[in-house]
XYZ file of C-alpha atoms in Angstrom:
723
model
C 0.094 -0.125 0.254
C 1.407 3.441 -0.930
C 0.849 4.607 2.464
C 3.328 2.357 3.873
C 5.719 3.909 1.581
C 5.012 7.544 2.419
C 6.688 7.094 5.843
C 3.896 8.040 8.225
C 0.142 8.161 8.736
C -0.512 11.511 9.962
C -3.894 13.356 11.115
C -6.073 16.496 10.721
C -6.661 19.448 12.711
C -10.121 20.033 14.196
C -11.178 23.330 14.972
C -14.730 22.061 15.787
C -16.426 21.382 19.271
C -14.626 19.360 21.836
C -17.405 17.225 23.695
C -15.456 15.826 26.534
C -17.441 15.562 29.645
C -16.301 13.835 33.064
C -19.678 13.500 34.911
C -23.389 13.883 34.478
C -25.186 16.581 36.317
C -28.372 16.369 38.493
C -31.654 15.711 36.526
C -33.283 18.571 38.035
C -30.974 21.025 36.427
C -33.027 21.867 33.076
C -31.140 25.120 32.201
C -30.081 24.637 28.358
C -27.151 26.777 28.680
C -23.649 25.489 29.202
C -22.772 25.115 32.968
C -19.239 24.688 34.203
C -18.580 23.434 37.585
C -15.589 22.756 39.560
C -15.917 19.586 41.712
C -12.964 17.743 43.476
C -10.399 19.237 40.532
C -12.873 17.824 38.038
C -14.545 20.019 35.570
C -17.980 19.140 34.707
C -19.474 20.362 31.339
C -23.346 20.334 30.616
C -25.332 20.938 27.596
C -22.496 20.780 25.020
C -24.346 19.126 22.367
C -26.541 22.370 21.863
C -26.167 24.047 18.537
C -23.745 21.396 17.758
C -24.437 21.016 13.928
C -25.546 24.773 13.245
C -23.157 27.284 11.972
C -25.266 30.725 11.691
C -24.083 33.286 9.126
C -22.813 31.979 5.751
C -20.518 33.762 3.447
C -21.950 31.813 0.425
C -24.666 34.457 0.027
C -22.100 37.193 -0.459
C -24.078 39.209 2.186
C -23.639 37.340 5.529
C -26.789 36.976 6.936
C -28.685 35.287 9.669
C -30.774 32.497 8.164
C -34.045 34.106 9.491
C -33.134 37.323 7.709
C -32.426 35.650 4.152
C -34.485 34.868 1.249
C -32.137 32.149 0.280
C -31.946 28.835 1.706
C -28.319 27.699 2.456
C -27.769 24.384 4.101
C -24.398 24.178 6.021
C -22.546 20.901 6.764
C -19.977 22.029 9.542
C -16.686 20.370 10.547
C -18.405 18.881 13.661
C -20.881 16.825 11.479
C -18.499 16.036 9.170
C -16.210 14.416 11.967
C -19.219 12.640 13.421
C -20.078 11.072 10.168
C -16.501 10.123 9.379
C -16.991 11.772 6.021
C -13.956 11.930 3.788
C -15.366 13.204 0.597
C -18.375 15.123 -0.448
C -20.439 12.123 -1.625
C -20.376 11.308 2.229
C -22.646 14.257 3.240
C -25.171 14.485 0.584
C -27.962 13.081 2.572
C -27.821 15.831 5.049
C -29.096 18.230 2.548
C -32.835 18.153 1.320
C -33.280 17.753 -2.453
C -29.683 16.525 -2.975
C -28.765 12.968 -4.131
C -25.883 11.243 -5.866
C -25.780 11.682 -9.853
C -22.293 10.287 -10.597
C -18.730 11.132 -9.436
C -18.869 14.773 -8.064
C -22.225 15.639 -9.800
C -25.392 15.506 -7.795
C -29.262 15.830 -8.569
C -30.277 18.988 -6.865
C -34.068 19.932 -6.845
C -34.218 17.543 -9.729
C -31.463 18.670 -12.151
C -28.043 17.453 -12.635
C -25.275 19.917 -10.940
C -21.640 19.693 -11.236
C -20.408 23.096 -10.703
C -18.214 23.700 -7.404
C -16.816 26.541 -5.701
C -13.916 27.027 -3.365
C -14.096 29.963 -0.779
C -16.828 31.724 -3.223
C -14.655 31.412 -6.319
C -15.259 29.445 -9.561
C -12.759 26.686 -10.355
C -12.613 22.769 -9.505
C -9.215 21.617 -8.620
C -10.464 18.023 -8.910
C -11.109 18.198 -12.748
C -14.645 16.956 -12.771
C -14.085 13.009 -12.041
C -12.150 13.054 -8.746
C -14.492 13.831 -5.681
C -13.718 16.608 -3.611
C -12.176 15.434 -0.289
C -12.896 16.999 2.963
C -9.530 17.161 4.940
C -8.931 21.034 4.550
C -12.575 21.765 4.360
C -14.231 23.429 7.689
C -17.661 23.774 6.134
C -19.618 22.822 3.069
C -22.564 25.137 2.058
C -24.934 24.382 -0.430
C -26.948 27.520 -1.970
C -30.286 26.163 -3.168
C -31.842 27.526 -6.556
C -30.708 29.373 -9.347
C -27.610 31.336 -8.155
C -26.916 33.314 -11.475
C -27.239 36.858 -9.902
C -24.509 36.117 -7.390
C -22.257 33.569 -9.362
C -22.963 33.882 -12.875
C -23.441 30.752 -15.189
C -24.642 27.473 -13.425
C -27.464 24.949 -12.778
C -30.803 25.810 -11.386
C -30.900 23.338 -8.595
C -28.086 25.289 -6.587
C -24.335 25.119 -5.925
C -21.693 23.828 -3.777
C -19.247 26.182 -1.786
C -16.363 24.537 -0.077
C -14.969 26.896 2.639
C -11.202 25.784 3.488
C -9.582 25.975 6.827
C -7.541 29.296 7.494
C -4.514 29.940 10.061
C -5.416 31.125 13.567
C -3.512 33.136 15.996
C -4.610 30.543 18.689
C -2.460 27.521 18.990
C -3.952 24.058 18.276
C -2.783 20.731 16.642
C -4.289 17.288 15.825
C -2.785 13.989 15.071
C -5.237 11.436 13.785
C -4.756 7.788 12.399
C -7.537 5.590 10.741
C -7.780 1.773 10.293
C -10.672 -0.154 8.753
C -12.097 -2.520 6.545
C -11.037 -3.061 2.885
C -7.374 -2.678 4.142
C -8.042 1.169 5.089
C -4.936 2.727 6.651
C -4.304 6.372 6.857
C -4.015 9.503 8.948
C -3.332 13.150 9.259
C -1.634 15.903 11.110
C -2.412 19.665 11.268
C -1.097 22.571 13.225
C -1.812 26.083 13.579
C -0.891 28.929 15.503
C 0.924 32.374 15.999
C 4.256 33.008 14.411
C 6.952 35.179 15.958
C 5.928 38.053 13.769
C 3.563 40.694 15.084
C -0.006 39.649 13.525
C 1.236 36.579 11.613
C 0.010 33.154 11.905
C 0.366 29.791 10.120
C -1.150 26.680 9.546
C 0.106 23.215 7.945
C -1.418 20.064 7.392
C -1.018 16.643 5.605
C -3.681 13.907 4.809
C -2.773 10.500 3.410
C -5.169 7.519 3.090
C -4.731 4.378 1.243
C -7.404 1.717 0.858
C -9.018 -0.900 -1.399
C -12.468 -0.075 -2.345
C -15.498 -2.510 -3.017
C -15.346 -2.873 -6.737
C -12.902 -5.620 -8.365
C -9.464 -4.308 -9.162
C -9.952 -0.966 -7.317
C -7.970 0.992 -4.753
C -7.673 4.481 -3.725
C -4.540 6.624 -2.512
C -5.270 10.092 -1.481
C -2.583 12.824 -0.344
C -3.369 16.223 0.626
C -0.616 18.906 1.411
C -1.900 22.209 2.687
C -0.193 25.265 3.934
C -1.526 28.764 4.996
C -0.245 32.130 6.075
C -2.211 34.968 7.533
C -0.800 38.537 8.074
C -3.176 40.893 10.361
C -2.039 44.149 8.949
C -3.752 47.853 9.978
C -5.608 48.114 6.757
C -6.435 44.532 5.781
C -5.978 40.612 6.591
C -3.631 39.075 4.003
C -4.406 35.289 3.597
C -2.001 33.034 1.447
C -2.733 29.326 0.733
C -1.160 26.610 -1.043
C -2.631 23.173 -1.528
C -1.225 20.177 -3.393
C -3.986 17.261 -4.430
C -2.798 13.732 -5.322
C -5.282 11.037 -5.923
C -4.477 7.663 -7.611
C -7.390 5.453 -8.273
C -6.811 1.813 -9.754
C -9.256 0.183 -11.551
C -10.935 3.470 -12.750
C -12.682 5.441 -14.442
C -15.658 3.552 -12.714
C -18.911 3.066 -14.451
C -21.920 1.013 -13.106
C -23.115 -2.424 -12.891
C -25.493 -4.009 -15.650
C -29.132 -4.135 -14.666
C -32.497 -5.668 -15.869
C -35.455 -3.581 -16.730
C -36.538 -3.551 -13.032
C -33.293 -2.169 -11.923
C -31.778 -5.484 -10.484
C -28.041 -6.161 -10.764
C -27.265 -8.697 -13.347
C -24.077 -9.774 -11.425
C -22.298 -9.016 -8.081
C -22.192 -5.507 -7.004
C -18.418 -5.613 -6.869
C -18.209 -6.271 -10.748
C -16.026 -3.908 -12.450
C -15.731 -3.486 -16.185
C -11.923 -2.285 -15.577
C -8.682 -4.324 -15.680
C -6.443 -4.286 -12.716
C -3.943 -2.092 -14.849
C -6.533 0.709 -15.331
C -6.093 3.917 -13.602
C -7.415 7.484 -13.118
C -4.430 9.756 -11.450
C -4.784 13.190 -10.597
C -2.378 15.972 -9.804
C -3.615 19.315 -8.665
C -1.659 22.428 -7.602
C -3.652 25.197 -6.158
C -2.436 28.665 -4.807
C -4.739 31.460 -3.352
C -4.411 35.136 -1.864
C -6.800 36.852 -0.089
C -7.146 40.521 1.398
C -10.260 41.473 3.684
C -10.510 44.673 5.265
C -12.751 47.719 6.241
C -12.812 51.439 5.469
C -14.309 52.968 8.455
C -17.504 51.397 10.124
C -19.749 51.333 7.140
C -17.646 49.792 4.463
C -16.288 46.152 4.139
C -14.232 44.807 1.212
C -12.395 41.536 0.028
C -10.474 40.554 -2.912
C -9.143 36.890 -3.620
C -7.157 35.557 -6.378
C -6.651 31.619 -6.929
C -4.518 29.826 -9.477
C -5.141 26.073 -10.461
C -2.943 23.740 -12.434
C -4.254 20.290 -12.733
C -3.867 17.218 -14.655
C -5.999 13.984 -14.681
C -4.661 10.842 -16.647
C -6.743 7.820 -17.156
C -6.781 4.567 -18.765
C -9.871 2.424 -18.749
C -12.154 -0.150 -20.360
C -15.471 1.396 -21.452
C -18.574 -0.716 -21.564
C -20.021 -0.630 -25.169
C -22.675 -3.377 -25.348
C -24.287 -6.146 -23.579
C -23.941 -9.709 -25.140
C -26.122 -12.921 -25.046
C -23.129 -15.028 -26.284
C -25.041 -18.283 -26.497
C -28.485 -17.044 -27.404
C -30.207 -18.273 -24.121
C -31.856 -14.768 -23.702
C -29.446 -14.120 -20.628
C -26.786 -11.379 -20.820
C -23.608 -12.937 -20.105
C -20.767 -10.695 -21.653
C -19.922 -7.050 -21.976
C -18.152 -5.783 -25.104
C -15.612 -2.911 -24.043
C -13.442 -0.432 -25.703
C -10.078 1.123 -24.290
C -9.632 4.606 -23.545
C -6.471 6.448 -22.956
C -7.221 10.065 -21.963
C -5.167 13.132 -20.530
C -6.977 16.250 -19.181
C -5.070 19.344 -18.133
C -6.563 22.612 -16.672
C -5.006 25.901 -15.845
C -7.248 28.295 -14.228
C -7.085 31.926 -13.019
C -9.791 33.205 -10.769
C -10.354 36.623 -9.231
C -13.271 37.922 -7.045
C -13.877 41.035 -5.354
C -16.848 42.530 -3.286
C -17.561 45.710 -1.538
C -20.298 46.031 1.113
C -21.744 49.278 2.394
C -23.774 49.291 5.343
C -25.692 52.416 6.235
C -28.946 53.233 8.063
C -31.273 55.769 7.004
C -33.463 56.628 9.825
C -35.657 53.686 10.497
C -34.267 52.113 7.182
C -31.601 49.643 7.664
C -29.610 49.223 4.196
C -26.828 47.133 3.014
C -25.420 47.551 -0.554
C -23.083 44.886 -2.338
C -21.363 45.281 -5.530
C -18.710 42.714 -7.037
C -16.715 41.541 -9.989
C -15.646 38.200 -10.884
C -13.146 37.118 -13.462
C -12.236 33.699 -14.758
C -10.068 32.302 -17.368
C -9.435 28.603 -17.910
C -7.671 26.664 -20.433
C -8.551 22.676 -20.775
C -6.831 20.778 -23.015
C -7.801 16.900 -23.331
C -5.987 14.232 -25.443
C -8.147 11.527 -26.189
C -7.355 8.085 -27.743
C -8.671 4.584 -27.712
C -9.760 1.573 -29.602
C -13.327 1.352 -30.901
C -15.868 -1.457 -30.055
C -17.511 -2.845 -33.252
C -19.605 -5.783 -34.366
C -16.708 -7.441 -36.410
C -14.661 -7.607 -33.186
C -17.561 -9.382 -31.398
C -18.189 -11.675 -34.291
C -14.322 -12.672 -34.376
C -14.466 -13.401 -30.836
C -17.470 -15.509 -30.752
C -15.965 -17.403 -33.693
C -13.035 -18.339 -31.670
C -10.250 -16.790 -33.991
C -10.003 -13.380 -32.118
C -6.553 -11.472 -32.711
C -4.181 -10.935 -29.853
C -4.911 -7.006 -30.173
C -8.596 -7.574 -29.444
C -10.342 -6.543 -26.336
C -11.849 -9.637 -25.082
C -15.346 -9.137 -23.591
C -15.716 -9.577 -19.817
C -17.896 -12.393 -18.434
C -20.679 -11.124 -15.936
C -20.603 -14.087 -13.855
C -16.978 -15.008 -13.380
C -15.097 -12.249 -14.806
C -12.097 -13.211 -17.098
C -9.715 -10.288 -15.820
C -6.203 -10.301 -17.216
C -6.989 -11.915 -20.404
C -6.788 -8.631 -22.694
C -3.516 -7.623 -23.801
C -3.319 -3.901 -23.587
C 0.090 -3.652 -24.775
C -1.155 -4.952 -28.488
C -4.172 -2.618 -28.508
C -4.178 -0.506 -31.761
C -4.757 2.902 -29.747
C -5.812 5.661 -32.147
C -4.740 9.171 -30.531
C -6.759 12.006 -31.943
C -5.463 15.508 -31.903
C -5.522 17.485 -28.517
C -8.978 19.460 -27.776
C -8.184 23.071 -26.683
C -10.585 25.112 -24.924
C -10.241 28.467 -23.438
C -13.002 29.927 -21.380
C -13.206 33.563 -20.171
C -15.854 35.206 -17.936
C -16.513 38.491 -16.740
C -19.334 39.267 -14.239
C -20.355 42.590 -12.597
C -23.141 42.357 -9.957
C -24.905 44.520 -7.290
C -27.215 43.599 -4.487
C -29.339 45.854 -2.208
C -31.118 44.902 0.986
C -33.422 47.299 2.791
C -35.000 46.503 6.164
C -37.955 48.456 7.652
C -39.407 47.297 10.740
C -40.631 43.518 10.124
C -40.196 43.855 6.423
C -36.890 43.332 4.291
C -36.783 43.474 0.515
C -33.758 42.377 -1.714
C -33.025 43.003 -5.249
C -30.060 42.455 -7.336
C -28.868 42.253 -11.097
C -25.684 40.833 -12.721
C -24.270 41.102 -16.170
C -21.934 38.507 -17.676
C -19.831 38.560 -20.742
C -18.571 34.946 -21.453
C -16.329 33.704 -24.424
C -15.447 30.247 -25.407
C -12.673 29.332 -27.894
C -12.709 25.636 -28.799
C -10.524 23.779 -31.492
C -10.489 27.022 -33.572
C -13.899 28.284 -33.196
C -15.127 31.114 -30.926
C -18.643 31.397 -29.128
C -19.463 34.496 -27.018
C -22.489 35.444 -25.110
C -23.880 37.921 -22.692
C -26.375 37.485 -20.077
C -28.322 39.645 -17.202
C -29.432 37.756 -14.254
C -31.945 38.948 -11.582
C -33.009 38.360 -8.104
C -35.688 39.796 -6.108
C -37.157 38.746 -2.908
C -38.984 39.913 0.453
C -39.190 38.687 4.234
C -41.904 39.411 6.749
C -41.226 38.716 10.329
C -44.397 38.286 12.287
C -42.237 37.266 15.108
C -38.481 37.969 15.836
C -37.850 34.085 15.717
C -40.270 33.403 12.615
C -39.814 34.867 9.009
C -41.819 34.384 5.875
C -39.871 34.705 2.678
C -40.206 34.696 -1.190
C -37.845 35.234 -3.907
C -37.807 34.860 -7.567
C -34.304 34.303 -9.260
C -32.825 32.952 -12.516
C -29.810 31.052 -13.949
C -28.324 30.399 -17.343
C -25.679 27.860 -18.497
C -24.021 28.157 -21.749
C -24.004 25.216 -24.038
C -20.957 23.109 -24.216
C -18.243 23.923 -26.825
C -18.819 20.776 -28.722
C -22.543 21.614 -28.834
C -21.800 24.893 -30.697
C -20.503 23.592 -33.901
C -22.429 24.322 -37.129
C -22.081 20.427 -37.961
C -24.291 19.732 -35.226
C -26.925 22.504 -35.456
C -25.195 25.244 -33.402
C -24.777 27.707 -32.056
C -27.484 27.483 -29.623
C -28.683 29.830 -26.862
C -27.583 29.022 -23.405
C -29.836 26.990 -21.039
C -31.931 29.204 -18.815
C -33.707 28.578 -15.671
C -36.252 30.650 -13.656
C -37.444 29.939 -9.863
C -40.435 31.018 -7.633
C -40.174 30.137 -4.072
C -41.546 30.919 -0.941
C -41.722 29.370 2.399
C -40.917 30.099 6.458
C -37.940 29.556 8.739
C -38.278 29.506 12.506
C -35.978 29.450 15.405
C -38.324 28.278 18.376
C -37.983 27.122 21.947
C -35.283 29.515 22.897
C -33.234 28.572 19.877
C -33.381 24.826 20.568
C -35.093 24.162 17.273
C -34.459 25.671 13.918
C -36.373 24.541 11.041
C -37.458 25.727 7.475
C -40.131 24.651 5.044
C -39.938 25.796 1.197
C -41.956 25.465 -1.885
C -40.496 25.924 -5.374
C -41.059 25.906 -8.970
C -38.388 25.814 -11.453
C -38.699 26.112 -15.253
C -35.590 25.174 -17.368
C -35.499 25.838 -21.146
C -32.943 24.878 -23.941
C -31.577 21.584 -22.657
C -30.137 19.877 -25.831
C -31.419 16.531 -27.553
C -30.226 14.387 -30.139
C -32.515 14.364 -33.164
C -31.864 11.160 -34.581
C -30.054 12.602 -37.521
C -26.266 12.352 -38.334
C -24.045 14.858 -39.949
C -22.062 14.241 -43.108
C -19.104 14.047 -40.423
C -20.894 11.394 -38.755
C -21.845 13.744 -35.577
C -25.280 13.562 -33.955
C -27.464 16.596 -34.857
C -28.860 18.375 -31.668
C -31.813 20.494 -30.831
C -33.212 22.136 -27.765
C -35.508 19.563 -25.721
C -38.107 22.324 -24.947
C -38.986 22.735 -21.446
C -38.381 20.913 -17.874
C -40.332 21.655 -14.983
C -39.315 20.961 -11.400
C -41.735 21.354 -8.536
C -40.905 20.571 -4.977
C -41.085 21.064 -1.371
C -38.156 20.687 1.231
C -38.038 20.606 4.737
C -34.955 20.661 7.187
C -34.797 20.628 10.888
C -32.099 21.121 13.385
C -33.373 20.242 17.064
C -31.613 20.266 20.407
C -34.071 17.693 22.117
C -32.144 17.862 25.300
C -28.856 19.346 26.162
C -27.338 15.990 25.487
C -29.526 14.991 22.563
C -29.478 16.710 18.923
C -31.312 15.651 15.724
C -31.120 16.867 12.077
C -33.406 15.680 9.437
C -34.094 16.818 5.733
C -37.126 15.753 3.784
C -37.629 16.764 0.075
C -40.668 15.908 -2.207
C -39.701 16.820 -6.138
C -41.387 16.256 -9.407
C -39.420 17.105 -12.483
C -40.998 16.372 -15.584
C -40.391 17.103 -19.337
C -43.206 19.571 -20.046
C -42.256 20.361 -23.604
C -40.339 18.544 -26.492
C -39.430 19.672 -30.075
C -42.111 17.371 -31.267
C -40.673 15.094 -33.684
C -40.766 11.973 -31.409
C -37.023 11.616 -30.920
C -35.572 11.278 -27.538
C -33.019 12.935 -25.144
C -30.884 9.818 -24.342
C -33.869 7.960 -25.671
C -36.591 9.564 -23.372
C -37.818 12.878 -23.463
C -41.485 12.565 -23.984
C -44.076 15.092 -22.494
C -44.763 14.095 -18.996
C -41.964 11.696 -18.530
C -39.846 12.050 -15.343
C -36.308 13.516 -15.636
C -33.220 11.311 -15.102
C -32.100 10.591 -11.394
C -34.876 13.026 -9.868
C -36.183 10.815 -7.047
C -39.683 12.026 -6.043
C -39.071 11.328 -2.244
C -35.716 11.902 -0.174
C -34.990 11.674 3.229
C -32.046 11.807 5.484
C -31.472 12.143 9.543
C -28.777 11.825 12.031
C -29.178 11.911 15.759
C -26.622 11.896 18.461
C -26.968 11.407 22.101
C -23.918 11.965 24.560
C -23.555 10.192 27.909
C -21.538 12.712 29.966
C -20.935 10.144 32.881
C -18.810 7.847 30.392
C -17.682 10.740 28.107
C -19.064 8.998 25.026
C -21.728 9.780 22.320
C -23.995 7.390 20.330
C -25.218 8.558 16.828
C -27.157 6.791 14.302
C -28.277 8.025 10.784
C -30.270 6.693 7.756
C -30.761 7.905 4.112
C -33.749 7.054 1.859
C -33.871 8.045 -1.788
C -37.160 7.232 -3.653
C -37.302 5.366 -7.151
C -35.794 7.094 -10.150
C -35.070 6.539 -13.788
C -31.536 6.334 -15.485
C -30.726 8.462 -18.672
C -32.421 5.826 -20.884
C -35.537 5.549 -18.728
C -34.509 2.271 -16.851
C -35.757 1.977 -13.249
C -33.284 2.880 -10.439
C -34.917 1.309 -7.294
C -35.598 3.037 -4.047
C -33.308 2.350 -1.013
C -32.779 3.074 2.627
C -29.318 2.440 4.228
C -28.385 3.212 8.022
C -25.024 3.966 9.520
C -23.811 4.678 12.876
C -21.006 6.161 15.065
C -19.675 5.716 18.703
C -17.581 8.752 19.965
C -15.536 8.713 23.111
C -13.739 11.869 24.061
C -11.502 12.681 27.117
C -8.680 15.018 27.961
C -7.851 15.729 24.234
C -8.403 12.167 22.980
C -11.063 11.150 20.828
C -11.948 7.523 19.488
C -14.680 7.121 16.711
C -15.939 3.799 15.730
C -17.969 4.126 12.665
C -20.164 1.591 10.725
C -21.572 2.431 7.365
C -24.388 0.685 5.725
C -25.200 -1.361 8.820
C -27.554 -3.863 7.219
C -25.263 -4.551 4.131
C -27.948 -3.340 2.021
C -27.356 -4.112 -1.933
C -28.627 -0.877 -3.706
C -27.803 1.424 -6.738
C -26.922 5.063 -5.574
C -27.965 6.394 -9.068
C -28.356 5.326 -12.853
C -26.729 6.373 -15.908
C -26.828 4.814 -19.390
C -28.244 1.185 -19.957
C -24.751 0.195 -21.578
C -23.008 1.250 -18.320
C -25.304 0.087 -15.676
C -26.292 1.546 -12.275
C -23.787 2.852 -9.771
C -23.778 0.381 -6.891
C -23.632 1.686 -3.318
C -20.811 0.526 -0.909
C -21.362 -2.589 1.064
C -21.049 -2.592 4.961
C -17.528 -1.127 6.091
C -16.075 -0.319 9.603
C -13.198 1.876 10.760
C -11.913 3.134 13.840
C -10.410 6.504 14.045
C -7.857 7.675 16.766
C -7.296 11.488 17.516
C -4.983 13.365 20.002
C -5.508 16.912 20.104
C -3.468 19.998 21.843
């Protein structure tokens, strides 16, 4: 295992809550506030579970605002919840967010629509290059901003966007050493330290995370290393923050597709089956540098400016499923024909964003004005090569006279790994595909509060240019957001908003050969609901109702261009209607609960009328792919102070869906649990995932690639020492 060659397994800094307790207080003490008593040199801490998973104001809305005073819904997964759930990557936290479920890789379904855009510290640009799932080691919180966010963030999907807020240096000293051991030969750890430097106003942070493990599918393993450095200088006019991060991820037996299923969504073979050979891989190397300034001008003006540079490469070789084969004509599929793909993707990104906020009251009117600017420039270079699967190849194989260079089909029942000869593949390498994207966005947002009423309105102008393989496409867009709040009581707010979004079509879809250029995909939302913080803050909840209409999604018409490319046309219209509820409750001082439920109905409501299909399925009234009607997740933790231990259990239910070809993806419910012991800076986490070892599909894709299987039961233990 690669971690054994790295020299050490090191652990991560935890800036979150330390729930060490040495004794339980009297049952008659019902005060919810923390109480600290000194008894025979022991410190008794009570009520430490309160607000354990709540984070208050969020920077993701640009104007940091208490949730009750915002027309937006922002769900925050804080560091304590990440730690208690043993989360290592973004896929581990989706069930905490109402309306979000897995689509594929780093992509999710959010309010019925596929969403893959990722922001870090409020800036566009993904250091993971799409197919690698973001890791959480250097992340202190994950915010999900629901609904179209075009007015704040420019182009993006209408379901929402993720903003990963990274850890920063602190003047307060802390350090943490962590080690992990578990099933699937899991071994890893991290070390992180932060504190003041011997320079006035300076502090630093350093951390390293390394983990190596097998993963459940055949031939697969995962090695992850993250190296993180930060410097902070508190100066009279501003704070300067410098950060550098190196991401390394080696995934053997990847890129992973799914496992074949029948029309009812049942797997045709074991969930650990893999279409890839042991020699296949997906490797990521990503270097990131970020510099930020943040300051005030008097008491009324706050400003910030952040720049980030990313240089990333992703190399992969894998066997792509191309067809399911009934080799002996008995009506049972038993083989998968494959092609070999050899791909290299490189990205170089420059991102800059700046915001200025002016806060000024005019008598009884409280006013906040935000103006900002965003710049993004990204170069993407892809080199794609591979062999092609075709019927002649299958015929030769079935006739028993296959050539040494053939890619032998893989059996479903007893996979015949290792019989292909990659060194003999006739790999065809195409010319590099070069894409440059340049974005400019200018926006303004104003918020006025008069008594119990708040109104907010904003507008953004974007200018986008994409150059792809010698052709240029340019477009501009204006996005709006308006909303209002009425607070019948200080702890209850009624809110409503209208907002929109837009997403330019992909560079490949703009070529005249396929029918382009096409207008951007647009989306609008009307949303309303209620938020409340009741029982002296022990319960926070929100209920929202929304309707999203999206226009301009492209579909294949069924015609082919003279060059052999599929002709495209706009699908028409897709409508998403839903209700979402989220709850954070302090049931007792030692018992907390979070719950998230979503009902969603996303359907195709207009097509181009020629009977053709988007991925073979867009007829009026059809459900949209990977959009569950019902989704529910919960997590509850109960701590027993007398034994310094907390017990936590959670569940995740996702309703029935369809894949991109309309094939059923069955509903599922899985449960997991954690036992957390804490005392005197020591912490032990015992984590069990998929307790009942449920066989299920997390999501669907294409019929030929199958459904993505969920992981079987796994167990790990994590040891932590804090200073």
